[in-house]
Each structure stands twice: as C-alpha cells, then as structure tokens.
Coordinates of C-alpha atoms and ligand atoms in Angstrom, one line a residue:
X1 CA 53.2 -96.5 17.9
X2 CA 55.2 -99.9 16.9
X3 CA 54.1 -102.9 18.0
X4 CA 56.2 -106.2 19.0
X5 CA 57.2 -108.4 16.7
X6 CA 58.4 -111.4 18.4
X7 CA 56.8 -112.7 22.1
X8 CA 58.2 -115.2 23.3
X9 CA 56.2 -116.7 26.8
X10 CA 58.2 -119.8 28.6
X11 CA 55.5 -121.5 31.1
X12 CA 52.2 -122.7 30.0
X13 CA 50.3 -122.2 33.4
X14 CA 48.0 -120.1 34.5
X15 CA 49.3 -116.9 33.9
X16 CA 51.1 -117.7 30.4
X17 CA 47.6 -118.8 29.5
X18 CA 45.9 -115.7 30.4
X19 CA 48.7 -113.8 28.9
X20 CA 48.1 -115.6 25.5
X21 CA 44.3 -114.4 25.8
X22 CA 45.3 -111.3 26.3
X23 CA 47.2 -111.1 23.1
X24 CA 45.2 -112.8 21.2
X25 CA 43.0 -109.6 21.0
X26 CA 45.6 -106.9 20.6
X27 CA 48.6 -108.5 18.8
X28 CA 48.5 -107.9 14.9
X29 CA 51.0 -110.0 13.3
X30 CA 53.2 -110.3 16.0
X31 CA 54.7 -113.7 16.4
X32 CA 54.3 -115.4 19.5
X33 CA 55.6 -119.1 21.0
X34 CA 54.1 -120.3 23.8
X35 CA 57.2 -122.9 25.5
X36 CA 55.5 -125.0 27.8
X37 CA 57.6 -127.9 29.7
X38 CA 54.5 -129.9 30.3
X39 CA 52.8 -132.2 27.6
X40 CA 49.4 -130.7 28.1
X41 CA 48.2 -128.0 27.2
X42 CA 47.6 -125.5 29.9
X43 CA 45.2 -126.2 32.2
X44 CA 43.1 -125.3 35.7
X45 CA 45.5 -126.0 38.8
X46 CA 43.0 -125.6 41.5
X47 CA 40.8 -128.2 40.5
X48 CA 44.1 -130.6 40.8
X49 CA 43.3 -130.6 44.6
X50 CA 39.4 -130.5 45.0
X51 CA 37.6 -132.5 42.2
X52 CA 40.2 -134.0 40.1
X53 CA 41.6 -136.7 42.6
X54 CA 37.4 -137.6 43.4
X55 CA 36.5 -138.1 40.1
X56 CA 38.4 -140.6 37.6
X57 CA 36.4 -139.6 34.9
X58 CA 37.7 -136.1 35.3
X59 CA 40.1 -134.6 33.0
X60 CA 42.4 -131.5 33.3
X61 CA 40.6 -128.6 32.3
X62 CA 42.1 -127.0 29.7
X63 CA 42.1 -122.9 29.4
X64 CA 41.6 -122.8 25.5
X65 CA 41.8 -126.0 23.0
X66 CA 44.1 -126.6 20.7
X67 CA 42.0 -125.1 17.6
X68 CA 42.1 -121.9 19.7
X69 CA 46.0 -121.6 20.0
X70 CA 46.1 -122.1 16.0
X71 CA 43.8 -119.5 15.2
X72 CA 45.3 -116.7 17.1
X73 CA 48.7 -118.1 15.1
X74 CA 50.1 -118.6 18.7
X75 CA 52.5 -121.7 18.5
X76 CA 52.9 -124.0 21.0
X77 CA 55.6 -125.9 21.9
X78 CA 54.8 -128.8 24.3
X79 CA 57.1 -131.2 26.5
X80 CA 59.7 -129.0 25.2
X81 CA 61.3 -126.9 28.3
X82 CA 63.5 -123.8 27.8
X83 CA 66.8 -124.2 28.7
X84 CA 68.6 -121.2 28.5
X85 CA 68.5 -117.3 27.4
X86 CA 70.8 -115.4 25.5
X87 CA 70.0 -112.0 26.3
X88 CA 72.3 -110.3 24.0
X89 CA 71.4 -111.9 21.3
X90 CA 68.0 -112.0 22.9
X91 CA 67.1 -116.0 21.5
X92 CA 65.7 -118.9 24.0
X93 CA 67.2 -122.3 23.7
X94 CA 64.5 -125.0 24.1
X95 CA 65.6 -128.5 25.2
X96 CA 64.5 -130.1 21.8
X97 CA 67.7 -127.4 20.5
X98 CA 65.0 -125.0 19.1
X99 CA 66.5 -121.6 19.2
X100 CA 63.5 -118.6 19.5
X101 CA 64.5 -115.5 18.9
X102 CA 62.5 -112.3 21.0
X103 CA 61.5 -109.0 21.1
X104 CA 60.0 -109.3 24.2
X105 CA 60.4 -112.2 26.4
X106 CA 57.9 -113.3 29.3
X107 CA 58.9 -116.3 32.1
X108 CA 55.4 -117.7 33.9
X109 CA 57.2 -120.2 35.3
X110 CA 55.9 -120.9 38.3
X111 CA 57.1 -122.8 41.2
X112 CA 58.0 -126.2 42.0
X113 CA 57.1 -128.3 44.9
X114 CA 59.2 -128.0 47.9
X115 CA 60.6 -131.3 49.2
X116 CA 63.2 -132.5 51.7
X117 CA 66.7 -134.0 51.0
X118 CA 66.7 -137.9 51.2
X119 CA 62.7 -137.5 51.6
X120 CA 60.9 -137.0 48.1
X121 CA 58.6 -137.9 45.7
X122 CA 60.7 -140.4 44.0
X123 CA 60.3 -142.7 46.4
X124 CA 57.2 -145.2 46.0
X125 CA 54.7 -143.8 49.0
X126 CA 56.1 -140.1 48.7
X127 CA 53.6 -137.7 46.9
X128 CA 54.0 -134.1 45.9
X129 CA 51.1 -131.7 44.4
X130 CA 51.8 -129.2 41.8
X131 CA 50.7 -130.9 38.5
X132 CA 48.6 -132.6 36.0
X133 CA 50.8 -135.8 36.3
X134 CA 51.5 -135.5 40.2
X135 CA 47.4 -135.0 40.7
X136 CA 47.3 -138.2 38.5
X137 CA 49.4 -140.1 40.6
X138 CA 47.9 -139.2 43.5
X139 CA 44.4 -140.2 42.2
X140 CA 46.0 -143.5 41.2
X141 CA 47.0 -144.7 44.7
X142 CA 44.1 -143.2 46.4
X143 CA 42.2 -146.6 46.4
X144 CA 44.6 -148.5 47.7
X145 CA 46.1 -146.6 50.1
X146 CA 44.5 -146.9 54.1
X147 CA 46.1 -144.3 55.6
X148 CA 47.2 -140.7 54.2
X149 CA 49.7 -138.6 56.1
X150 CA 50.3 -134.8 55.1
X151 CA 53.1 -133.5 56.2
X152 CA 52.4 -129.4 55.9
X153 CA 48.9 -128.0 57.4
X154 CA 48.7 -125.4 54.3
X155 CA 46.0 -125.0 51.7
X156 CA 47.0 -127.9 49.1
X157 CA 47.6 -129.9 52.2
X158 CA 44.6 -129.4 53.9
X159 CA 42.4 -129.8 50.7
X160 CA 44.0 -133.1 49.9
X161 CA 43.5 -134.0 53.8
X162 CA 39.8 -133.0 53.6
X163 CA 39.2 -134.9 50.0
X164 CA 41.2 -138.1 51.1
X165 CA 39.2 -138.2 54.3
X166 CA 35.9 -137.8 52.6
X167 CA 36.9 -140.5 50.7
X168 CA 36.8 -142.7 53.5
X169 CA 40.6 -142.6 54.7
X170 CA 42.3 -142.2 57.4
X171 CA 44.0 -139.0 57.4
X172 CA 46.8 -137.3 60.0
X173 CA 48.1 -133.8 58.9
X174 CA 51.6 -133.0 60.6
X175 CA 52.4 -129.3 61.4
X176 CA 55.7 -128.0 62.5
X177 CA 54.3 -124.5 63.9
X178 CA 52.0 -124.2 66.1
X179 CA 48.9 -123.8 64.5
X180 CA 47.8 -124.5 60.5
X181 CA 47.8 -121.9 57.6
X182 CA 50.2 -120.1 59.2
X183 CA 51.6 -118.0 56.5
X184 CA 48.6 -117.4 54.8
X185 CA 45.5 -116.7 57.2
X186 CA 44.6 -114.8 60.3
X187 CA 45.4 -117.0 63.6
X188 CA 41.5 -116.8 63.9
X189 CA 40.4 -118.8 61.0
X190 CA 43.2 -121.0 61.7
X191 CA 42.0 -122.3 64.3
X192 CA 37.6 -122.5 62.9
X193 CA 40.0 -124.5 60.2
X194 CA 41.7 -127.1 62.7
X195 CA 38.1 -127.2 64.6
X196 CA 36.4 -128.0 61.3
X197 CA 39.1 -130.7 60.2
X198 CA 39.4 -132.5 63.5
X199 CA 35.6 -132.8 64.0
X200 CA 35.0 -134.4 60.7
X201 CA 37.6 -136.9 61.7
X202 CA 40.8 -135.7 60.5
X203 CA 43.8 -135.9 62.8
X204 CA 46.4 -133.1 63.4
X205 CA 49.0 -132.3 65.0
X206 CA 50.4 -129.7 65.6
X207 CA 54.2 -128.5 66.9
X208 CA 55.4 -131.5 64.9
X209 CA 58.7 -131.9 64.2
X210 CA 60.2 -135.0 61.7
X211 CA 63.6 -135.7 63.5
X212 CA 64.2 -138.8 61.5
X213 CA 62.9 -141.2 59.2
X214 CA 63.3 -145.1 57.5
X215 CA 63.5 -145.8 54.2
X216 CA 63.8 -149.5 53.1
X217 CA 63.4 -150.7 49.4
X218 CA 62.5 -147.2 48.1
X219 CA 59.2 -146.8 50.7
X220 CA 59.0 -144.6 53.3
X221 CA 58.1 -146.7 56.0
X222 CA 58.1 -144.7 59.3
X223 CA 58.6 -140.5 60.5
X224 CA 60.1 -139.8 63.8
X225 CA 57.9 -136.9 64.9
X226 CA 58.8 -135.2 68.2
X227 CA 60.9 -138.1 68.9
X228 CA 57.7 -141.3 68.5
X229 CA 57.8 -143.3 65.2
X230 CA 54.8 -143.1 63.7
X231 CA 54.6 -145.7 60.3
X232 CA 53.6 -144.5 57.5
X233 CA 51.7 -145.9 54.7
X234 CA 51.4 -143.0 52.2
X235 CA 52.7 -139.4 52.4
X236 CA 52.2 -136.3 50.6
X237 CA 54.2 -133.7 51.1
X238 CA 52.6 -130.1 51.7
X239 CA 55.6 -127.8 52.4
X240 CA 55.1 -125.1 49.9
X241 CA 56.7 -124.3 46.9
X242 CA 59.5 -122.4 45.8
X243 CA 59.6 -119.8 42.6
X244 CA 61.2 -121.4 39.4
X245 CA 63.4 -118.8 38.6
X246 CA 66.7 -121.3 37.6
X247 CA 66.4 -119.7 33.8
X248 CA 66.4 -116.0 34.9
X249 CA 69.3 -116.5 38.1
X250 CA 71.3 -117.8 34.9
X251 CA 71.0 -115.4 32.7
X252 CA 71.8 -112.7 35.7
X253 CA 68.5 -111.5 36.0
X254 CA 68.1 -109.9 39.7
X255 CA 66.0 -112.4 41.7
X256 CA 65.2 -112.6 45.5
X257 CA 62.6 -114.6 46.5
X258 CA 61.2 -114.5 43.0
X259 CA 62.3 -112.8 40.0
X260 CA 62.7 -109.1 41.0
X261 CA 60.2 -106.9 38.7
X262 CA 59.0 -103.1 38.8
X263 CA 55.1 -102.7 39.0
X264 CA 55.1 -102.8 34.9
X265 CA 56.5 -106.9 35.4
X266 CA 59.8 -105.4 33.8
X267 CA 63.0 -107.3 35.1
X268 CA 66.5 -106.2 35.3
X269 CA 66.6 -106.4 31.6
X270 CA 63.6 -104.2 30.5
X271 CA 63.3 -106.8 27.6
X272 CA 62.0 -109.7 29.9
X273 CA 59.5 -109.6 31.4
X274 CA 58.0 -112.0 34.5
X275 CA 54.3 -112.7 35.4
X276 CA 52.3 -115.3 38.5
X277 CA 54.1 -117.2 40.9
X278 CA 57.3 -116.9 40.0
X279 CA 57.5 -113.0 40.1
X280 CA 58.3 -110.8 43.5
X281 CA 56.7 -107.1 43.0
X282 CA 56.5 -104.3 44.6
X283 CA 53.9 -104.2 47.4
X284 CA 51.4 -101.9 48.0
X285 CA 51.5 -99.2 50.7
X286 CA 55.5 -99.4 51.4
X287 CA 54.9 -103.6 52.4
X288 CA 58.1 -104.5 50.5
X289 CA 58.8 -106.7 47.7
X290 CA 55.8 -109.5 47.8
X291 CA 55.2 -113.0 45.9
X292 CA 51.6 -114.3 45.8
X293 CA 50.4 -117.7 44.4
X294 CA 47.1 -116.8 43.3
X295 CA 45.2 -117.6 40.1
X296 CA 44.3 -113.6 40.7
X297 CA 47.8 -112.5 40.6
X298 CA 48.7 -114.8 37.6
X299 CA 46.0 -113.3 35.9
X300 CA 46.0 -109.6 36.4
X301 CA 50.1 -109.9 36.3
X302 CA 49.6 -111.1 32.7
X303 CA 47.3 -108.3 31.5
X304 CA 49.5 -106.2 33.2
X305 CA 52.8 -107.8 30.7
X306 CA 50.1 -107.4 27.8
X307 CA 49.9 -103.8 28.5
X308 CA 53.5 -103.2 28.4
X309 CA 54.1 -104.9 25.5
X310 CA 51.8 -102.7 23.6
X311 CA 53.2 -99.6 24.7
X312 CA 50.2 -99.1 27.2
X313 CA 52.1 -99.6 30.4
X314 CA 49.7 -100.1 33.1
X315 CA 50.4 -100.4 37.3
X316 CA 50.1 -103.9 38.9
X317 CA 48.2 -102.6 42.3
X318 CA 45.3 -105.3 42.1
X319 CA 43.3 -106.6 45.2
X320 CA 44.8 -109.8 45.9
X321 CA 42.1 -112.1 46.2
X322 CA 42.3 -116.4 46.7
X323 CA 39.8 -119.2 47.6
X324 CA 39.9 -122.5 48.8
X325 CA 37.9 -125.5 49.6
X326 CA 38.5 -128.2 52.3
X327 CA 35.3 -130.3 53.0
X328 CA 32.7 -128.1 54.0
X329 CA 34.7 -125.3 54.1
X330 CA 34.1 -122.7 51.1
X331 CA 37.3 -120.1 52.0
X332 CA 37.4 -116.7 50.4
X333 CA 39.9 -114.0 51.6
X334 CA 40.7 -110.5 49.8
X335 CA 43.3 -107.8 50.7
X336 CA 46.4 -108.6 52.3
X337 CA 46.5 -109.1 55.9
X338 CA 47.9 -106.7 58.0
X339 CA 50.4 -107.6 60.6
X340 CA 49.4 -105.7 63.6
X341 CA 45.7 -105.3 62.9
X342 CA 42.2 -105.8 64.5
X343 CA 39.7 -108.7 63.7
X344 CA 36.0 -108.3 63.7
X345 CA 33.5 -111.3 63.1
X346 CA 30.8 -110.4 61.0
X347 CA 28.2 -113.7 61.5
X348 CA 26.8 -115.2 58.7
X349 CA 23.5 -116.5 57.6
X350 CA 24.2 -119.2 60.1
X351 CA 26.0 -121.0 62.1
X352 CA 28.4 -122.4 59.5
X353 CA 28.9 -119.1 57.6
X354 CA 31.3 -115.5 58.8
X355 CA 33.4 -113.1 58.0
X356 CA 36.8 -112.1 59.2
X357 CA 37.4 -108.1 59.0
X358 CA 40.9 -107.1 59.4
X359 CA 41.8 -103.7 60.5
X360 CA 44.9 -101.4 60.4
X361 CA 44.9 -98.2 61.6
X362 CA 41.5 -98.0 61.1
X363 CA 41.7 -99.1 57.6
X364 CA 40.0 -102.1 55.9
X365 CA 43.1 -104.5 55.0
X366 CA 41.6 -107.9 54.4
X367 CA 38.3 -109.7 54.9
X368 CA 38.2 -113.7 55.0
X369 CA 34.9 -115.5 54.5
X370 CA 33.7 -118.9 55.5
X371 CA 30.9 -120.0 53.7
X372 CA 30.0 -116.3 53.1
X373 CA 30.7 -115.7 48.9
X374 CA 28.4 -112.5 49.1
X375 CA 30.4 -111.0 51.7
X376 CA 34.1 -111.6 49.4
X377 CA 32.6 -109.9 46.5
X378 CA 31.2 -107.3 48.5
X379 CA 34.8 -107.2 50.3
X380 CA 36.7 -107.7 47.0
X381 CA 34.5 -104.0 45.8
X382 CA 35.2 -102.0 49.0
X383 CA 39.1 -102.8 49.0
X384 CA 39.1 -102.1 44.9
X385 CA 37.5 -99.1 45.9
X386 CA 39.5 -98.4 48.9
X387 CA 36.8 -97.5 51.1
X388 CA 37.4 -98.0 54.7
X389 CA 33.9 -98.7 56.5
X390 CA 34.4 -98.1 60.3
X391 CA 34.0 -101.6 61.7
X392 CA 30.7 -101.8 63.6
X393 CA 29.3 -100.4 59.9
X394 CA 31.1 -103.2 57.8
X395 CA 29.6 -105.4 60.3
X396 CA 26.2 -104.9 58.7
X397 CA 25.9 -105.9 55.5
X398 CA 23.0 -102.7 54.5
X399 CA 25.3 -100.2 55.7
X400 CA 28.2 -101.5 54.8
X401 CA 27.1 -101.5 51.0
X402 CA 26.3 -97.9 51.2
X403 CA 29.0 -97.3 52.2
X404 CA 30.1 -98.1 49.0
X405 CA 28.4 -95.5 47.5
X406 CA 29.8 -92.9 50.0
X407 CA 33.3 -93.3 50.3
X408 CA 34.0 -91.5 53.8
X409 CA 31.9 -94.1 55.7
Ligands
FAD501 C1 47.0 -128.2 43.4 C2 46.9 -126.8 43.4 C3 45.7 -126.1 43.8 C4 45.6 -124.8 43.8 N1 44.4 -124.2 44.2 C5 44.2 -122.8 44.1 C6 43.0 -122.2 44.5 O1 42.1 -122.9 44.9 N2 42.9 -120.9 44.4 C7 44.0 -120.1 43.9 O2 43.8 -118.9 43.7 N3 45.1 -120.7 43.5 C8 45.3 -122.0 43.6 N4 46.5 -122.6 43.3 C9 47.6 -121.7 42.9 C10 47.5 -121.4 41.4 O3 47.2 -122.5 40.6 C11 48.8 -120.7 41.0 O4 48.9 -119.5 41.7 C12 48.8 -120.4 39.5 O5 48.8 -121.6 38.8 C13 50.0 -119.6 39.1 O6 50.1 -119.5 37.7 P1 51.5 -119.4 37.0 O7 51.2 -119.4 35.6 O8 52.3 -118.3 37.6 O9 52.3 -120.8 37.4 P2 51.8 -122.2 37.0 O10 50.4 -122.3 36.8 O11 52.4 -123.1 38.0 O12 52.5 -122.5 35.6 C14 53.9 -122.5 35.4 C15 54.3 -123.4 34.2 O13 55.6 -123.1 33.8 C16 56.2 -124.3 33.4 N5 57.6 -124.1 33.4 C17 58.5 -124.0 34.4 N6 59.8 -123.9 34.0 C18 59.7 -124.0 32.6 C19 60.7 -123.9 31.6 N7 62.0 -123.8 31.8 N8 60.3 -124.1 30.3 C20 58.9 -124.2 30.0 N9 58.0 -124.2 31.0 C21 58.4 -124.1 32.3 C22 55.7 -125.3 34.5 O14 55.8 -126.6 34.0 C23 54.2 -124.8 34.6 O15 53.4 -125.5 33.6 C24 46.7 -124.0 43.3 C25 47.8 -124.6 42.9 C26 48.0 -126.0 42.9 C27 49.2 -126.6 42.5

C-alpha cells in the first residue's frame, strides 16, 4: 500500500483540527500544512456562545498547542488564507503568495455568518457570531450595552439571548416564522424553549418581520418590525450561516448547498476532499443530500477523510448528535428528525428534565433531551445500534436499555 505524500488541509476549525489528530497517528513522513485564515490556532467554537462572552478571563480553548503541531511535523500556516487551487497542477495559493503543492487536498472551511445587505456587522452596534474575534467583540460591548436585540430565534441566538440576559440585560429576540428553532428542533421543544426564555425575562417575538431600518453615523439606530419602529441599542445578528465553499465553486468543484461529496468526503475531483460544515453528503435512508453544523459531524467527517487518505476508505453514516445550552436549559438531541413522525414525552427526574422521542413508521428517528444527559447517551446507543424500541418501552428507561441488548424490542 502507498501512502500520501503531500496533505494539504485549508481551514483550521473544528474539523481540520480533528483531521490533524487523526493523522498525526497514521501518517509516516507524509507532509502536511495546515492553512488556517485565522491568527489563532484552532480552537473550541461552542464555548464562543456560553462561557466565553461571561468570563473575561477566559481564553479560546485551543484543540492542541503549538508544541503539538511541531511534533507531529504538521505546519501551520496562520492569518494566511488560501486563495485559490490549481487542480491540474494540484498546488494551493495562499494569500501571503505561498504556493503548496498536494497529493491530497482537504477544505474544512466552514461557514460564514449570514448577514443582510446594507445591515451588517461593520456598522458600530451590529454584531455577528462565528469567531474567536467576533466572540471578543461581543464580550467587549457587553458592559456597556442596556439593551440587546437578536434578530434570529436559533441556537447561537438564543444562547447569546440567554447569556446576555443572565447578565443583567435587557434582551428581545426577533423571529420571522412563527415559532423559534425552526429548522433545527421538533415544534414541541420549540415552544418548552420560548416558555423557558420568556419566563426568565427574555422577550420574543415572534412572526417578526424587519421592513425597514435607520442608520445614521454608522449605528443602527431603529428596525421597523411588522411595521412599529422599535430603537435599537445593540444587535446581533442570528440568521444562520452559509457554507464557505468560494475556493471550491472556483476551481469547478460541484457544490449545492455545500460542497457536493460521496459518503468517502471525495468531491468532484477525487483528489479533494471536503470535511464539517462546509460539506453536503449523502443522507442516510434515501433523505437526500444533507449539511449539518455539528462538532459531531466535523469530527467523524474528518476520520472519515483520514481513512481515505490511507487507503482505508470508510462510510460516513454516523448518528448525528448536537447540544446546546441557553440558561437553564441543558439541550441534547440525536438522530435526525423525521418529517412526518410521532412524538412521545418520556418525563424526567423532574419537573425540569424530558425527553422527546421521535417516531417514523414505527422507527426510532431522533430523541431530544432537556436536562436529561443519561437519556442522549442512552439514545445516541440505541440509534448507533439501530434498535427501534416500541414507544411505550423507550418510555421506560429499564426496558428501554434492554432493549439494547435485544434488538427486536
Ligand atoms: C458560537 C458558536 C457556538 C456553537 N456551539 C455549538 C454547540 O454547542 N454544539 C455543536 O455541536 N456545535 C456548535 N457550533 C457549531 C460548531 O462549532 C461547528 O459545527 C464546527 O465548528 C464546524 O467545524 P468546521 O471545521 O467544519 O468549521 P469551523 O470550525 O467553522 O472552521 C472553519 C475554518 O476555516 C477557515 N477558513 C475558511 N476559509 C478559509 C480559507 N480560504 N483559507 C483558510 N482558512 C479558511 C475559517 O476561518 C475557520 O477557522 C457552534 C458554532 C459557533 C460559531
């Protein structure tokens, strides 16, 4: 079997990071660059949204030190984007005009922040979340700042909502559809979410639509929402993100939403290869062509590029797993959730703590957990196991762990 002999990885997040680890083991003399736009070296991202912008003290929290990155001869090249592939000569021009030549070349490069045109985060009160240096920012102004308004009632959103109002300010979440999280959870723990938030003080709206705005001396001083101005003293934005795929549409890679790769994370060109955010793969069970944002899927994805590099091609078919924490809210979901399914609640130890059991065709599809961390794991082993409990069993917690054990319960 011959090995690589050139890696080249362009994006030093979370899944460039893992893929480095991954390497690091296996790799043998191969040469590997690590081309990361940002200064630092990689570093946590959930932490960006939960204790980070509490705690000045706090630093980012970096996956492996620099001493690491030298001893597994893995170079690094920070601050120094890539700008452009060549893919038949197969090099990578990096903004500094470095030229990296590849055997194999990997993009992790994430997504950036959506924004709105004329309304964005280079104006003075505008705030967007999807870095070291945005988190930063954010942190800086949190002092002074009365009154936060969060235009987007998704996870970052709501996190940053939660943390700012714990805090001590006031906060007002604006949400065009009709209820919060609506791409990502079950209309049920939507709305325990919006209960939660709006006892605890937080204002939301929902159904809110931004019609217009005023801008005067580079501050965003008031949104029209539903037709009422309503001023504004600080605002971050919380639409979502898009994939950063601008280096692959370039070079002709095929790209959707996300760069298009088989289950192997090969693109269009078997030679590159794309991992995490940025890559759209194929689904499991016939669901179409999916994109998660996940530290999971970054993760896994990048073993999964590891593998094929080595000549040990594996299948990405993980359990896609996430978590997330707004105030007292500890939220865990695994599986995917199905879009004509059933819901059971499974209660929890008490009042504050359940489960969410999604059900298709009488299969297990996804289980959400509030406050409930034994009952994810426990999910996280029946869906990686595919074993269906019937509902009123998965209900129980005894018989739905022996069920485990026989997989036709
Ligand atoms: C504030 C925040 C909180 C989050 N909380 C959670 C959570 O609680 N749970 C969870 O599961 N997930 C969470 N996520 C999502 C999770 O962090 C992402 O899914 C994960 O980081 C994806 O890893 P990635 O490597 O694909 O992309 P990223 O970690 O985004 O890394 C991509 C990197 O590529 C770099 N890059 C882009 N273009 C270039 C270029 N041309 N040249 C060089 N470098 C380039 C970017 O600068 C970036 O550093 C959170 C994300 C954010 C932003």
């Amino acid at each position: 079997m011959n090995g690589p002999d050139s890696i080249v990885i362009v994006g030093g997040g979370h899944a460039g990071a893992q893929l480095c680890a991954s390497l690091a083991t296996s790799h043998q003399g191969v040469r590997i660059d690590l081309v990361c736009e940002e200064a630092d070296l990689p570093y946590h991202r959930p932490p960006l949204s939960k204790s980070y912008v509490k705690h000045p003290e706090e630093t980012p929290q970096l996956h492996r030190s620099a001493a690491w990155y030298a001893q597994a001869g893995i170079r690094v090249h920070q601050a120094d984007p890539a700008i452009a592939i060549d893919r038949h000569a197969r090099t990578l021009r990096l903004r500094s005009g470095a030229t990296l030549h590849y055997q194999w070349l990997v993009l992790a490069t994430g997504t950036r922040a959506r924004q709105l045109p004329h309304l964005h985060a280079d104006l003075d009160n505008v705030l967007v979340l999807r870095n070291a240096a945005d988190a930063l920012r954010l942190r800086e102004q949190l002092p002074a700042m009365q009154h936060l308004m969060v235009l987007g009632g998704g996870f970052i959103g709501l996190e940053v909502a939660a943390t700012a109002q714990a805090l001590g300010k006031q906060v007002r979440v604006l949400e065009a559809a009709p209820r919060l999280l609506m791409r990502s959870a079950s209309a049920e723990l939507a709305a325990h979410v919006l209960q939660s938030h709006r006892a605890s003080g937080i204002e939301v709206q929902l159904g809110a639509t931004v019609d217009d705005f005023r801008i005067e001396a580079n501050r965003l001083v008031s949104l029209r929402v539903n037709g009422v101005q309503q001023p504004v003293d600080q605002l971050l934005l919380g639409i979502g993100a898009l994939p950063e795929m601008t280096l692959a549409e370039v070079a002709g890679l095929e790209c959707g939403n996300g760069i298009a790769v088989d289950a192997s994370m090969r693109t269009s060109d078997p030679a590159i290869l794309a991992i995490g955010d940025c890559a759209l793969f194929p689904g499991l069970r016939a669901s179409g062509a999916l994109r998660l944002e996940s530290v999971q899927n970054a993760n896994d994805q990048a073993k999964v590029a590891a593998a094929t590099m080595l000549d040990q091609p594996q299948t990405y078919q993980a359990v896609p797993w996430f978590w997330t924490e707004q105030g007292s809210l500890r939220i865990q979901m695994a599986g995917l959730l199905p879009k004509n399914g059933s819901c059971w609640r499974r209660p929890g130890k008490d009042e504050t703590s359940f489960s969410l059991l999604h059900y298709e065709q009488g299969e297990l599809r996804c289980v959400e957990s509030v406050n409930a961390p034994a009952d994810h794991m426990g999910a996280r082993k029946l869906l990686e196991a595919g074993v269906s409990p019937a509902a009123e069993r998965a209900c129980d917690p005894a018989l739905a762990l022996r069920s485990l054990a026989t997989p036709d319960g």
